[in-house]
PDB file of C-alpha atoms and ligand atoms in Angstrom:
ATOM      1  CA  UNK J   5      16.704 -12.687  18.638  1.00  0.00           C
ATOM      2  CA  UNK J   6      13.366 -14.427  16.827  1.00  0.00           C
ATOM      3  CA  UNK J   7      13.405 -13.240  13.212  1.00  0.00           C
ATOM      4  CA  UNK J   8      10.030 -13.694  11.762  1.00  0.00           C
ATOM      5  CA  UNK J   9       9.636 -13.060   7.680  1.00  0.00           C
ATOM      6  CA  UNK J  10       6.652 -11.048   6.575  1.00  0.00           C
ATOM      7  CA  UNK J  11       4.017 -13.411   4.266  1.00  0.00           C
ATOM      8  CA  UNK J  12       4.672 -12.706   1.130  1.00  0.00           C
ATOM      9  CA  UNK J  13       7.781 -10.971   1.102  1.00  0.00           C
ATOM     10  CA  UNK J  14       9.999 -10.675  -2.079  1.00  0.00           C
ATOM     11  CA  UNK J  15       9.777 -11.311  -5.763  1.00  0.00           C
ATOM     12  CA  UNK J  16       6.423 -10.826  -7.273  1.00  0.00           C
ATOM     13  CA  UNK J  17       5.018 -12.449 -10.408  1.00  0.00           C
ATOM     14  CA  UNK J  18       5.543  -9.778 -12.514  1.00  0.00           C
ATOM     15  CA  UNK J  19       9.189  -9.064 -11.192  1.00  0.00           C
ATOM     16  CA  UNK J  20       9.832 -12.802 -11.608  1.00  0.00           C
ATOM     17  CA  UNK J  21       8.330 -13.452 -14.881  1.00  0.00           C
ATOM     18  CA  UNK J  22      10.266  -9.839 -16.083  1.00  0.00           C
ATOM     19  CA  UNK J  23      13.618 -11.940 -15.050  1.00  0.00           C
ATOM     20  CA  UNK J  24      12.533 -15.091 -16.100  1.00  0.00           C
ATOM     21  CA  UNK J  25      12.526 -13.816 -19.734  1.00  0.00           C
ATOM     22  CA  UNK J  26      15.496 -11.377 -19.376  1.00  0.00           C
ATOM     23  CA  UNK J  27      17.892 -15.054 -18.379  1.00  0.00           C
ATOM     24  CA  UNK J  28      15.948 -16.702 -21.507  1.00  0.00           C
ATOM     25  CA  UNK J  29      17.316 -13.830 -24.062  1.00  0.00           C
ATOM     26  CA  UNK J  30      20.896 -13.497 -22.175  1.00  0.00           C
ATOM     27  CA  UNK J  31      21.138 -16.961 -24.700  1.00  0.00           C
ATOM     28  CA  UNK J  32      20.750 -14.609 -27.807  1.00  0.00           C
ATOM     29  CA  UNK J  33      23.799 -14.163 -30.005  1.00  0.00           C
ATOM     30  CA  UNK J  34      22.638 -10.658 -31.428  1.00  0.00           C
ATOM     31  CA  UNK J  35      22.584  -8.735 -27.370  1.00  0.00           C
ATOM     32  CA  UNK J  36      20.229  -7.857 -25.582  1.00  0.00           C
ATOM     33  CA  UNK J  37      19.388  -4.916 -23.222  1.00  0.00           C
ATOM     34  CA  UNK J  38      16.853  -4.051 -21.362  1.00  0.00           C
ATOM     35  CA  UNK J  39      15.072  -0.007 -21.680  1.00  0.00           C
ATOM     36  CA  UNK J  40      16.174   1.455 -18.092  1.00  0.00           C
ATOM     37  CA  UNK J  41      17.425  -1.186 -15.694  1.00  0.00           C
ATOM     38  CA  UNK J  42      15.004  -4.115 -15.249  1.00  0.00           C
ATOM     39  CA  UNK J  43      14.089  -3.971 -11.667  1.00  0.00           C
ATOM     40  CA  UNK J  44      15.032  -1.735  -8.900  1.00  0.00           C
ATOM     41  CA  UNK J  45      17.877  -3.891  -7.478  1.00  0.00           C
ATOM     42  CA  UNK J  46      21.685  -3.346  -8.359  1.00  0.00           C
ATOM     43  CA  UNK J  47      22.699  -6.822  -7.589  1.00  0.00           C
ATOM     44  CA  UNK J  48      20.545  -8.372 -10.220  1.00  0.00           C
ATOM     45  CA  UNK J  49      21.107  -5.383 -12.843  1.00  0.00           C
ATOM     46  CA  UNK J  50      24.869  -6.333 -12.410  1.00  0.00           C
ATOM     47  CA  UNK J  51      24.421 -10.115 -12.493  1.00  0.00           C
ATOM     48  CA  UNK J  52      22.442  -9.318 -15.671  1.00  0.00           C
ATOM     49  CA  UNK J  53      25.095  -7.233 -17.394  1.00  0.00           C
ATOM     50  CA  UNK J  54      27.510 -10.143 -16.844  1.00  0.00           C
ATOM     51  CA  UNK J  55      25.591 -12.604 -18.486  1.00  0.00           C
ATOM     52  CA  UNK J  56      25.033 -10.149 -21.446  1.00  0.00           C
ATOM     53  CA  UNK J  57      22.686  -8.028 -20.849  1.00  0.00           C
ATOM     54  CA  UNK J  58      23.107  -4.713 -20.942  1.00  0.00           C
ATOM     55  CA  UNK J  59      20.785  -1.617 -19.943  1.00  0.00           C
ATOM     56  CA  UNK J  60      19.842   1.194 -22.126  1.00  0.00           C
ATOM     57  CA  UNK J  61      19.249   4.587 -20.185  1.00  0.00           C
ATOM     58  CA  UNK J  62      17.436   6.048 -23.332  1.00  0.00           C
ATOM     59  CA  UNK J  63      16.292   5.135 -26.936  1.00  0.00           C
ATOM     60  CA  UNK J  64      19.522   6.580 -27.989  1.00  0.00           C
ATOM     61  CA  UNK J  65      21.300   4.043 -25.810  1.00  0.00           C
ATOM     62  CA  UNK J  66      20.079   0.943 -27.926  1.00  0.00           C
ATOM     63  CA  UNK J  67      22.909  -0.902 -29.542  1.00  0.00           C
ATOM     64  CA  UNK J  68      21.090  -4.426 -29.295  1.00  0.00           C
ATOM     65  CA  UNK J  69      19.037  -6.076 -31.641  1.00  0.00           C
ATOM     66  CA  UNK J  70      16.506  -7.215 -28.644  1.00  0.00           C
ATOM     67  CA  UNK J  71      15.252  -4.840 -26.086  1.00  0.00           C
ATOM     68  CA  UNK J  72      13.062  -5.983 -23.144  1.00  0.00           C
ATOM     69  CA  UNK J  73      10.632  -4.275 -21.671  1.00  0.00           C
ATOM     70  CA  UNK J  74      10.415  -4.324 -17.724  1.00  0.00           C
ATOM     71  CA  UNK J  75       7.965  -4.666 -15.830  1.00  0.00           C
ATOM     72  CA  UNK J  76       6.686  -0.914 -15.234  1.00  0.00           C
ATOM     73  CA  UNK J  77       5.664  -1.193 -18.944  1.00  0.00           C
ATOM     74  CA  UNK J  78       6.723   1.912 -21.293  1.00  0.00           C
ATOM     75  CA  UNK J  79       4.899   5.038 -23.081  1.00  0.00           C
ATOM     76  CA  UNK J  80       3.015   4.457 -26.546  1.00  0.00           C
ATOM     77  CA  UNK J  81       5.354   6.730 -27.580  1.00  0.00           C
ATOM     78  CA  UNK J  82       8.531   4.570 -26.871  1.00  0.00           C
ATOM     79  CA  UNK J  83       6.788   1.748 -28.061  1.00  0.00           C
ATOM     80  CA  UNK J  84       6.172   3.213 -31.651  1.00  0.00           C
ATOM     81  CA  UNK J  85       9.868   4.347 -31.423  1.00  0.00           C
ATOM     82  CA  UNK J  86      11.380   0.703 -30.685  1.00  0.00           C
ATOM     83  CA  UNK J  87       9.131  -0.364 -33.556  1.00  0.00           C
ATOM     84  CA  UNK J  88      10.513   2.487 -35.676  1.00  0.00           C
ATOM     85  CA  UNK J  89      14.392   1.757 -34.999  1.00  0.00           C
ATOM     86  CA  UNK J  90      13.243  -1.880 -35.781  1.00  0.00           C
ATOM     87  CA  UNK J  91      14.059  -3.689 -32.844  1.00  0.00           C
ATOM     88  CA  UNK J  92      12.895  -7.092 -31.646  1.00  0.00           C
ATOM     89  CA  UNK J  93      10.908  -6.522 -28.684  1.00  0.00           C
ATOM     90  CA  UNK J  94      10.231  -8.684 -25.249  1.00  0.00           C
ATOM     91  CA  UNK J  95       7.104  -6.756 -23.798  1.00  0.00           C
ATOM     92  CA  UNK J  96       7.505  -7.664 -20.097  1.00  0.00           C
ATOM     93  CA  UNK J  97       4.885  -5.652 -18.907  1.00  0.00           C
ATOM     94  CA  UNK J  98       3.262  -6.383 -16.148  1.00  0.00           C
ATOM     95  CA  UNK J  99      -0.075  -7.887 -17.108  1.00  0.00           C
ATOM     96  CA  UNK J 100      -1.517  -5.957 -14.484  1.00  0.00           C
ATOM     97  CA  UNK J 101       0.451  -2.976 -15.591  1.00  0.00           C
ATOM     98  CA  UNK J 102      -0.773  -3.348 -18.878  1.00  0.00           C
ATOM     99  CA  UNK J 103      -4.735  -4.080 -17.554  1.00  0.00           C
ATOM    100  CA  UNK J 104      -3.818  -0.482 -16.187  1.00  0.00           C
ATOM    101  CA  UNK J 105      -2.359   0.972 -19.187  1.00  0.00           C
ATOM    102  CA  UNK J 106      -5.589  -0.125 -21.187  1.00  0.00           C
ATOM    103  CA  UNK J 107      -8.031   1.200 -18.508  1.00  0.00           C
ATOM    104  CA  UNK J 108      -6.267   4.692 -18.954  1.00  0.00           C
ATOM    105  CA  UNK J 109      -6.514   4.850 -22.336  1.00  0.00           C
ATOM    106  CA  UNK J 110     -10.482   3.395 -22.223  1.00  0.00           C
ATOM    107  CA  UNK J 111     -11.430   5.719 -19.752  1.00  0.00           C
ATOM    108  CA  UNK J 112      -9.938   8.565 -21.491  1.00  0.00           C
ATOM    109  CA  UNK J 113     -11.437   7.693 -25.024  1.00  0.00           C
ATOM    110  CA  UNK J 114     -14.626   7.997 -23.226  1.00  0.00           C
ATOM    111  CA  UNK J 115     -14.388  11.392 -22.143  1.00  0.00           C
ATOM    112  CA  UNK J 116     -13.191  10.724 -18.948  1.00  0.00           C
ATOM    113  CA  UNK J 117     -10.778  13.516 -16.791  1.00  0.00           C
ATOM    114  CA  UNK J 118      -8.500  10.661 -16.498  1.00  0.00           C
ATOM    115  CA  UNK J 119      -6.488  10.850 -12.586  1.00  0.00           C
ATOM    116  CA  UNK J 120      -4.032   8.699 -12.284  1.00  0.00           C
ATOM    117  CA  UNK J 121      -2.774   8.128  -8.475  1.00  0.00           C
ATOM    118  CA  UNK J 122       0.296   7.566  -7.684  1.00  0.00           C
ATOM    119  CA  UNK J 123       3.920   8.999  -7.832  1.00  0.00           C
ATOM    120  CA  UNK J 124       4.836  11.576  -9.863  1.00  0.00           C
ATOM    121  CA  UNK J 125       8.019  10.858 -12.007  1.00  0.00           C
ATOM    122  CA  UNK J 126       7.716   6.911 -11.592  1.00  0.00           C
ATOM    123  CA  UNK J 127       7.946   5.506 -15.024  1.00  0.00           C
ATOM    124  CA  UNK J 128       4.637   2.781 -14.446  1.00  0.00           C
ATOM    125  CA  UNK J 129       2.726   6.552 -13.993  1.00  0.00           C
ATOM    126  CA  UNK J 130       4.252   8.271 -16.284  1.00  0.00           C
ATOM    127  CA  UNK J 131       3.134   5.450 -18.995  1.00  0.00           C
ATOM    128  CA  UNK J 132      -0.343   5.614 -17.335  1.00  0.00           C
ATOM    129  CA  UNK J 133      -0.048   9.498 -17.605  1.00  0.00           C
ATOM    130  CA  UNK J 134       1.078   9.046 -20.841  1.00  0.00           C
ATOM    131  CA  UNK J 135      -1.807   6.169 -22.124  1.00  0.00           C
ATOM    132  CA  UNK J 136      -4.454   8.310 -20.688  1.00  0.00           C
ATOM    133  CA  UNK J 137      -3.168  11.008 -22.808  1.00  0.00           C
ATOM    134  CA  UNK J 138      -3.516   9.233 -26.198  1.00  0.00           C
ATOM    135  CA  UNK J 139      -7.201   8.787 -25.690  1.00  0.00           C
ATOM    136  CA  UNK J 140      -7.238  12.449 -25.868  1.00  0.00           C
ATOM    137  CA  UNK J 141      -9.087  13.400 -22.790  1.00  0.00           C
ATOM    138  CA  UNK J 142      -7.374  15.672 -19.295  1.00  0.00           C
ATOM    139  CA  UNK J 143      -5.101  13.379 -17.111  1.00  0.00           C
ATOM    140  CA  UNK J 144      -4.193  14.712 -14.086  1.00  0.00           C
ATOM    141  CA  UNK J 145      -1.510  12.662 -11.977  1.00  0.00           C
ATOM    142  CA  UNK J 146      -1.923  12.573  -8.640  1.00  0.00           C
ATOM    143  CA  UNK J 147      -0.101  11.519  -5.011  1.00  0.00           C
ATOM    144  CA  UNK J 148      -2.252  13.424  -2.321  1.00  0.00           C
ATOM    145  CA  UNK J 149      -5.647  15.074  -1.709  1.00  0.00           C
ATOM    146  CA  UNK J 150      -4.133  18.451  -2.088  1.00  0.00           C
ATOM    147  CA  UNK J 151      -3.143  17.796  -5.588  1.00  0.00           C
ATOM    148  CA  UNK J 152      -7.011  17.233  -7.071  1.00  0.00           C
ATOM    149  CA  UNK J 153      -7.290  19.712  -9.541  1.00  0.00           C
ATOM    150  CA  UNK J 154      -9.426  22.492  -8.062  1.00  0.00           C
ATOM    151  CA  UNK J 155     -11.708  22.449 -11.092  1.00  0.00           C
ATOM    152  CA  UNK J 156     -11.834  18.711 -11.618  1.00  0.00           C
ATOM    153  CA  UNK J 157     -15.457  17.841 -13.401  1.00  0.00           C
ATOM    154  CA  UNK J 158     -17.319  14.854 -14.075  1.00  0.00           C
ATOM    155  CA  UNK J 159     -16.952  12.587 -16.327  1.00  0.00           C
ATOM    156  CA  UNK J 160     -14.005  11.146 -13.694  1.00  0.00           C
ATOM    157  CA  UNK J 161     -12.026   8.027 -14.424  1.00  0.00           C
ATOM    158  CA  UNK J 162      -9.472   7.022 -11.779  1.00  0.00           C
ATOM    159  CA  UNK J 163      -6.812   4.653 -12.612  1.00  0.00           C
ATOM    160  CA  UNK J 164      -4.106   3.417  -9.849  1.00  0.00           C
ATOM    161  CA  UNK J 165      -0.459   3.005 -10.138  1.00  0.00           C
ATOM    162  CA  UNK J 166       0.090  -0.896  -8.964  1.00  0.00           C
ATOM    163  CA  UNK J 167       1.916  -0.400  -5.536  1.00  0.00           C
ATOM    164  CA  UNK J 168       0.022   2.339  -4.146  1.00  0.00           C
ATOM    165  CA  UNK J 169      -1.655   2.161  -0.557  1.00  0.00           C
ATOM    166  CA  UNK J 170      -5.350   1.789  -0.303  1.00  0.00           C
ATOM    167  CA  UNK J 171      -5.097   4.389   1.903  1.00  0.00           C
ATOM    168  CA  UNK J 172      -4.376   6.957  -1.122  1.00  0.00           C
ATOM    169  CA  UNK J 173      -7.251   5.453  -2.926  1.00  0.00           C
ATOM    170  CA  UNK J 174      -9.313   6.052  -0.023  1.00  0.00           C
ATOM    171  CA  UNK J 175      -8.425   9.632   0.892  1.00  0.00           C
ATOM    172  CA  UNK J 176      -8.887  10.076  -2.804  1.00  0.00           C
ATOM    173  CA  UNK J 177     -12.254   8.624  -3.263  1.00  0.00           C
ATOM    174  CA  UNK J 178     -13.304  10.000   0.122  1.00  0.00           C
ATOM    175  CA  UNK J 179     -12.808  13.337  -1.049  1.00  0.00           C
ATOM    176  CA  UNK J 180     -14.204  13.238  -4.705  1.00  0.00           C
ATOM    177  CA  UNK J 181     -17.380  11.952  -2.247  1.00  0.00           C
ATOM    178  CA  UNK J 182     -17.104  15.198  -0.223  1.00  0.00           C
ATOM    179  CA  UNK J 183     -17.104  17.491  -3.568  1.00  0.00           C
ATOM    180  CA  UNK J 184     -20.011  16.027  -4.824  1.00  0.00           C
ATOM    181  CA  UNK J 185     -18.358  14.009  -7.913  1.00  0.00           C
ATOM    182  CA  UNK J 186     -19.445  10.796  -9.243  1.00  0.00           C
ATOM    183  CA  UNK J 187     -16.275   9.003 -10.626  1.00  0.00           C
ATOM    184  CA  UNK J 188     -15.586   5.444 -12.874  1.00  0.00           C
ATOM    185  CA  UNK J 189     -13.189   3.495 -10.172  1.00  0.00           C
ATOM    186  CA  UNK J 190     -10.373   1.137 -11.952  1.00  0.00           C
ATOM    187  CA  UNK J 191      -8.645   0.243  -8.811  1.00  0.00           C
ATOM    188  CA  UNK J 192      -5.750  -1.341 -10.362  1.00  0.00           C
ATOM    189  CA  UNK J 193      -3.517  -2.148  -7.296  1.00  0.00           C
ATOM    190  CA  UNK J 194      -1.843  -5.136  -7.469  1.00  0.00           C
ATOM    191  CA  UNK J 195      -2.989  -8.080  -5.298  1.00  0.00           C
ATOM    192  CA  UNK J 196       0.891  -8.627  -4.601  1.00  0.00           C
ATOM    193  CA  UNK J 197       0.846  -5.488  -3.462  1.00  0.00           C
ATOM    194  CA  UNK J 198      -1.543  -5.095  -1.387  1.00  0.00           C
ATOM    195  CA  UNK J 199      -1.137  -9.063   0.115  1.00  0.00           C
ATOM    196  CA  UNK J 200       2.577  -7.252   0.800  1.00  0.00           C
ATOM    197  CA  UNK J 201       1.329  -4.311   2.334  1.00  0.00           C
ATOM    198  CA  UNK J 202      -0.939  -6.106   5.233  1.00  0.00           C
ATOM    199  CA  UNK J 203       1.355  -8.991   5.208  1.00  0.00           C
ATOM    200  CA  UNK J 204       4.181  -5.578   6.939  1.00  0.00           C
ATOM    201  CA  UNK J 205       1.481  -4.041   8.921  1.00  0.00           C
ATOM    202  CA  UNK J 206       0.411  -7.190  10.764  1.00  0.00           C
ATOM    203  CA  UNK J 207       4.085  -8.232  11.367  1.00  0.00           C
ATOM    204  CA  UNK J 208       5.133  -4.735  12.258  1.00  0.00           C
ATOM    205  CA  UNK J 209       2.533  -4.281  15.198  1.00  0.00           C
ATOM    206  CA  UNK J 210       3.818  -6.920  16.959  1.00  0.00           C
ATOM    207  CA  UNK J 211       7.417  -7.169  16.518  1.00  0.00           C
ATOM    208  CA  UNK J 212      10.266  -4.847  18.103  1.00  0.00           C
ATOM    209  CA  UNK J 213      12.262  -3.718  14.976  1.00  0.00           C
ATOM    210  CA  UNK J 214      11.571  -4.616  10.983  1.00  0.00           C
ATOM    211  CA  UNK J 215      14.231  -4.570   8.603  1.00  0.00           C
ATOM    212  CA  UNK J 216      12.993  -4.049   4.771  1.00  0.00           C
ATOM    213  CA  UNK J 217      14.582  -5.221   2.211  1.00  0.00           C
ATOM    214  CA  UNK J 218      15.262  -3.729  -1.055  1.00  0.00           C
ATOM    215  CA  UNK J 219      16.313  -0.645  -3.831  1.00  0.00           C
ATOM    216  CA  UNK J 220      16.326   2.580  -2.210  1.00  0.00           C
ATOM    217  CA  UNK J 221      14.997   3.733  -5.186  1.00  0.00           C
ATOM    218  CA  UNK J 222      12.098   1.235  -5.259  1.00  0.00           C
ATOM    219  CA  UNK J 223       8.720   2.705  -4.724  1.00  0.00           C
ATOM    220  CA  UNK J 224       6.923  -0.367  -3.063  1.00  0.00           C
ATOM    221  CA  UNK J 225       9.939  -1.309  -0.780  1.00  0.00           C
ATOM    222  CA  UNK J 226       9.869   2.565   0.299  1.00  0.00           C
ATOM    223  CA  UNK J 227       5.844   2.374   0.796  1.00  0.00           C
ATOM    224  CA  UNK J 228       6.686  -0.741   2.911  1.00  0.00           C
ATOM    225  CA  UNK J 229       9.344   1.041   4.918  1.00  0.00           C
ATOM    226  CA  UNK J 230       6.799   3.995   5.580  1.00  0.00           C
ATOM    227  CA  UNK J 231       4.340   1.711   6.501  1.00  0.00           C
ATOM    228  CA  UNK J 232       6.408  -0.062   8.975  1.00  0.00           C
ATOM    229  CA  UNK J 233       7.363   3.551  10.531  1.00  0.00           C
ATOM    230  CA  UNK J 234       3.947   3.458  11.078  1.00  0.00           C
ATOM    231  CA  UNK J 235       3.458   0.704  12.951  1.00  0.00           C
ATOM    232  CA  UNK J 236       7.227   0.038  14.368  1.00  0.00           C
ATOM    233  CA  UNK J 237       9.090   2.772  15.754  1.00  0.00           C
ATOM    234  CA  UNK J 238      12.667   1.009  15.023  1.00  0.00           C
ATOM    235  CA  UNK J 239      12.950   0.618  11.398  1.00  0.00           C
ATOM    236  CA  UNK J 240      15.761  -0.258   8.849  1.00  0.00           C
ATOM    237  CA  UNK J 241      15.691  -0.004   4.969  1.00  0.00           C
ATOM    238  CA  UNK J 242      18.505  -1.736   3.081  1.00  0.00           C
ATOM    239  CA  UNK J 243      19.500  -3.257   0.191  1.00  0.00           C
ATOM    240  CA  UNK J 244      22.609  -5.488   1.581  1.00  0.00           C
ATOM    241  CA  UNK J 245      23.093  -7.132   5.153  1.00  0.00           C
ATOM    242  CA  UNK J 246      26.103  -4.621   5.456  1.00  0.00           C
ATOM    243  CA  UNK J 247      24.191  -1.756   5.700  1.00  0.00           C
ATOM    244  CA  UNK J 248      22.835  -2.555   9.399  1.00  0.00           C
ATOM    245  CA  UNK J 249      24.993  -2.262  12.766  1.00  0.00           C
ATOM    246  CA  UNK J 250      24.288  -5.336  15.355  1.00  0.00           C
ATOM    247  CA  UNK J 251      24.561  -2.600  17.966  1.00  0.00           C
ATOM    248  CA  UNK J 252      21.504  -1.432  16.489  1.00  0.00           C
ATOM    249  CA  UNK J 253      19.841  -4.244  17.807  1.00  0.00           C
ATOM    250  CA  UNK J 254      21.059  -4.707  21.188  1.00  0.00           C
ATOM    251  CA  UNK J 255      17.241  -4.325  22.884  1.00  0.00           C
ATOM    252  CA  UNK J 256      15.583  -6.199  20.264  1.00  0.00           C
ATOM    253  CA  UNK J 257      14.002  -9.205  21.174  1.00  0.00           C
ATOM    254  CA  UNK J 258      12.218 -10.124  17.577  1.00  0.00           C
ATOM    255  CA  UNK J 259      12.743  -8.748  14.336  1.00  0.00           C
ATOM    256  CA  UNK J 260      10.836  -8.543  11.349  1.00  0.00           C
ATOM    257  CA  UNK J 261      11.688  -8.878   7.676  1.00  0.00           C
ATOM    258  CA  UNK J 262       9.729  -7.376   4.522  1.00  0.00           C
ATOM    259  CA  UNK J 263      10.825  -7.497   1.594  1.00  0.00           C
ATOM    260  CA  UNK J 264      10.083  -5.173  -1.999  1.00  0.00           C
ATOM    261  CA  UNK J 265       8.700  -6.740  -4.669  1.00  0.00           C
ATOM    262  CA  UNK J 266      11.676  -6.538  -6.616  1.00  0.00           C
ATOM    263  CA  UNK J 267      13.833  -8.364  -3.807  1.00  0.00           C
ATOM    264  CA  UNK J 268      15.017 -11.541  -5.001  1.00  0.00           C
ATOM    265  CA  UNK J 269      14.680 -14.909  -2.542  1.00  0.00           C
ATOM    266  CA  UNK J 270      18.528 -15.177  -2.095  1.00  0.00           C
ATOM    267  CA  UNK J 271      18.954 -11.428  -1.025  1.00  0.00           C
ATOM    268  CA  UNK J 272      16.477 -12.444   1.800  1.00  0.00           C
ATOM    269  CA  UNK J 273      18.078 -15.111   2.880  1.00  0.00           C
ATOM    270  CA  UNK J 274      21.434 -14.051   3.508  1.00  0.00           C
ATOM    271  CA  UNK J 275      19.853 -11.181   5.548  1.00  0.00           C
ATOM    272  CA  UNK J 276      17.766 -13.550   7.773  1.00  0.00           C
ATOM    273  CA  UNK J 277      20.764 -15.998   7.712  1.00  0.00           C
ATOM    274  CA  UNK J 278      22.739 -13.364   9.101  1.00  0.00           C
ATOM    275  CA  UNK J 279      19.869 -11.768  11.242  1.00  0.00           C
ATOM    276  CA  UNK J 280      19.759 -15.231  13.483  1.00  0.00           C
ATOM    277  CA  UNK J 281      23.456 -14.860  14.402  1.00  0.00           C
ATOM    278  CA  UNK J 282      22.789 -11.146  16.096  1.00  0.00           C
TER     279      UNK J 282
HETATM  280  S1  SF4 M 313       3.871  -5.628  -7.977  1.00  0.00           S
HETATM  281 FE1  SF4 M 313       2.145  -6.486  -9.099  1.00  0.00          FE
HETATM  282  S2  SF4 M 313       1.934  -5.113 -10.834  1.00  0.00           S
HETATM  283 FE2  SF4 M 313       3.960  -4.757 -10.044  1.00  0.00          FE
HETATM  284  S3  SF4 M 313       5.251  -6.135 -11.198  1.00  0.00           S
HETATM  285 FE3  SF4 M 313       4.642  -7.205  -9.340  1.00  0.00          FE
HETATM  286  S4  SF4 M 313       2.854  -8.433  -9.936  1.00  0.00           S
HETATM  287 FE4  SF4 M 313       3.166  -6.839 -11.476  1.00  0.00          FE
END
């Protein structure tokens, strides 16, 4: 069986340089956690604890001195509470989460009806939600056509959470078009992302099966996984090599791998390693 790795696959530079700085503070004698586990990947949130650094659910939580940040950046809220409690922060935003976060908060101290598109619940939009709202104006957060508010008015600011699909940005715009509204575009989707997101489609077309790599509770690993089902019809999300059956794979002449953006390079391997020998 030919396994063929998507371009681009894996760790991303804000996942990377949100690790990078986590292993730098595991050194610290006072403890360190991070707010919510760092990245969507149990492995690494376990190799993290054992080297010291611990993750805090809520505020409440904090016992350390130092509390990073990850990557899907936090609420101004939260942010004025860490400063409250007086801890020592790493900020490892994203600095394309935070060019988002500051376009939220522009567009809504300019009057803007600020929508923010992406997933409801995810904590990069519900700082986004939540940044919009300081500058005062309407934020509206949303996933799908049918959720544009049916009295949405100009002035219209649209802001993007980083690992949506152009596709949603598309149906979105398209329709504002079709109601007649004029709107300020920020499209703030990350070029990882979206360099990701072709990288799967091209591979998928022309492959028999792709295998995905990464947290089930990852939101670009599951947009890569529904874009494969688009363009694959025998697709496998997992996190660890154990989760797939070789049977599975018994008419498969070439496989492709993508990988989440919060999928580190040695997770890959082993599953390609291990791939080869099917
Ligand atoms: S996907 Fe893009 S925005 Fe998200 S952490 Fe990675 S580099 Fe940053």
């Amino acid at each position: 069986m030919e396994v063929i790795l998507a371009d681009h696959a894996g760790a991303c530079y804000g996942v990377k340089r949100a690790l990078d700085l986590a292993y730098e503070a595991a050194g610290a004698s006072t403890g360190a956690q991070t707010l919510g586990p760092l990245i969507h990947n149990s492995g690494v949130v376990k190799e993290l604890e054992e080297k010291g650094i611990g993750v805090a659910s809520t505020l409440d939580d904090i016992s350390a001195d130092t509390v990073i940040i990850r990557s899907h950046g936090v609420t101004p809220e939260v942010l004025d509470a860490l400063n409250e409690k007086g801890c020592h922060i790493i900020d490892a935003t994203c600095p394309h989460v935070l060019r988002a976060q500051k376009a939220a908060l522009d567009l809504s101290e300019r009057g803007n009806w600020v929508l923010v598109l992406g997933e409801k619940g995810h904590p990069e939009v519900d700082g986004l939600k939540a940044w919009a709202a300081c500058g005062g104006g309407k934020v509206s957060v949303v996933s799908s056509i049918d959720e544009l508010p049916d009295n949405l008015a100009e002035p219209i600011g649209i802001v993007v959470q980083t690992t949506q699909t152009e596709e949603l940005l598309e149906s979105i715009t398209q329709e504002l078009a079709n109601r007649g509204l004029h709107f300020e575009l920020h499209n703030t989707i990350c070029s990882a992302t979206s360099k990701r997101q072709n990288a799967v489609i091209e591979l998928a077309q022309n492959v028999d099966a792709m295998v995905v790599i990464g947290g089930k509770n990852s939101s670009n690993t599951t947009r890569l996984f529904e874009l494969c089902q688009k363009y694959c019809h025998l697709v496998f999300h997992i996190e660890s090599i154990d989760e797939l059956d070789k049977s599975s794979f018994l008419d498969v002449k070439t496989v492709g791998i993508a990988a989440g953006a919060s999928t580190p390079d040695p997770q890959i391997a082993s599953v390609v390693d291990c791939l080869r020998t099917y």
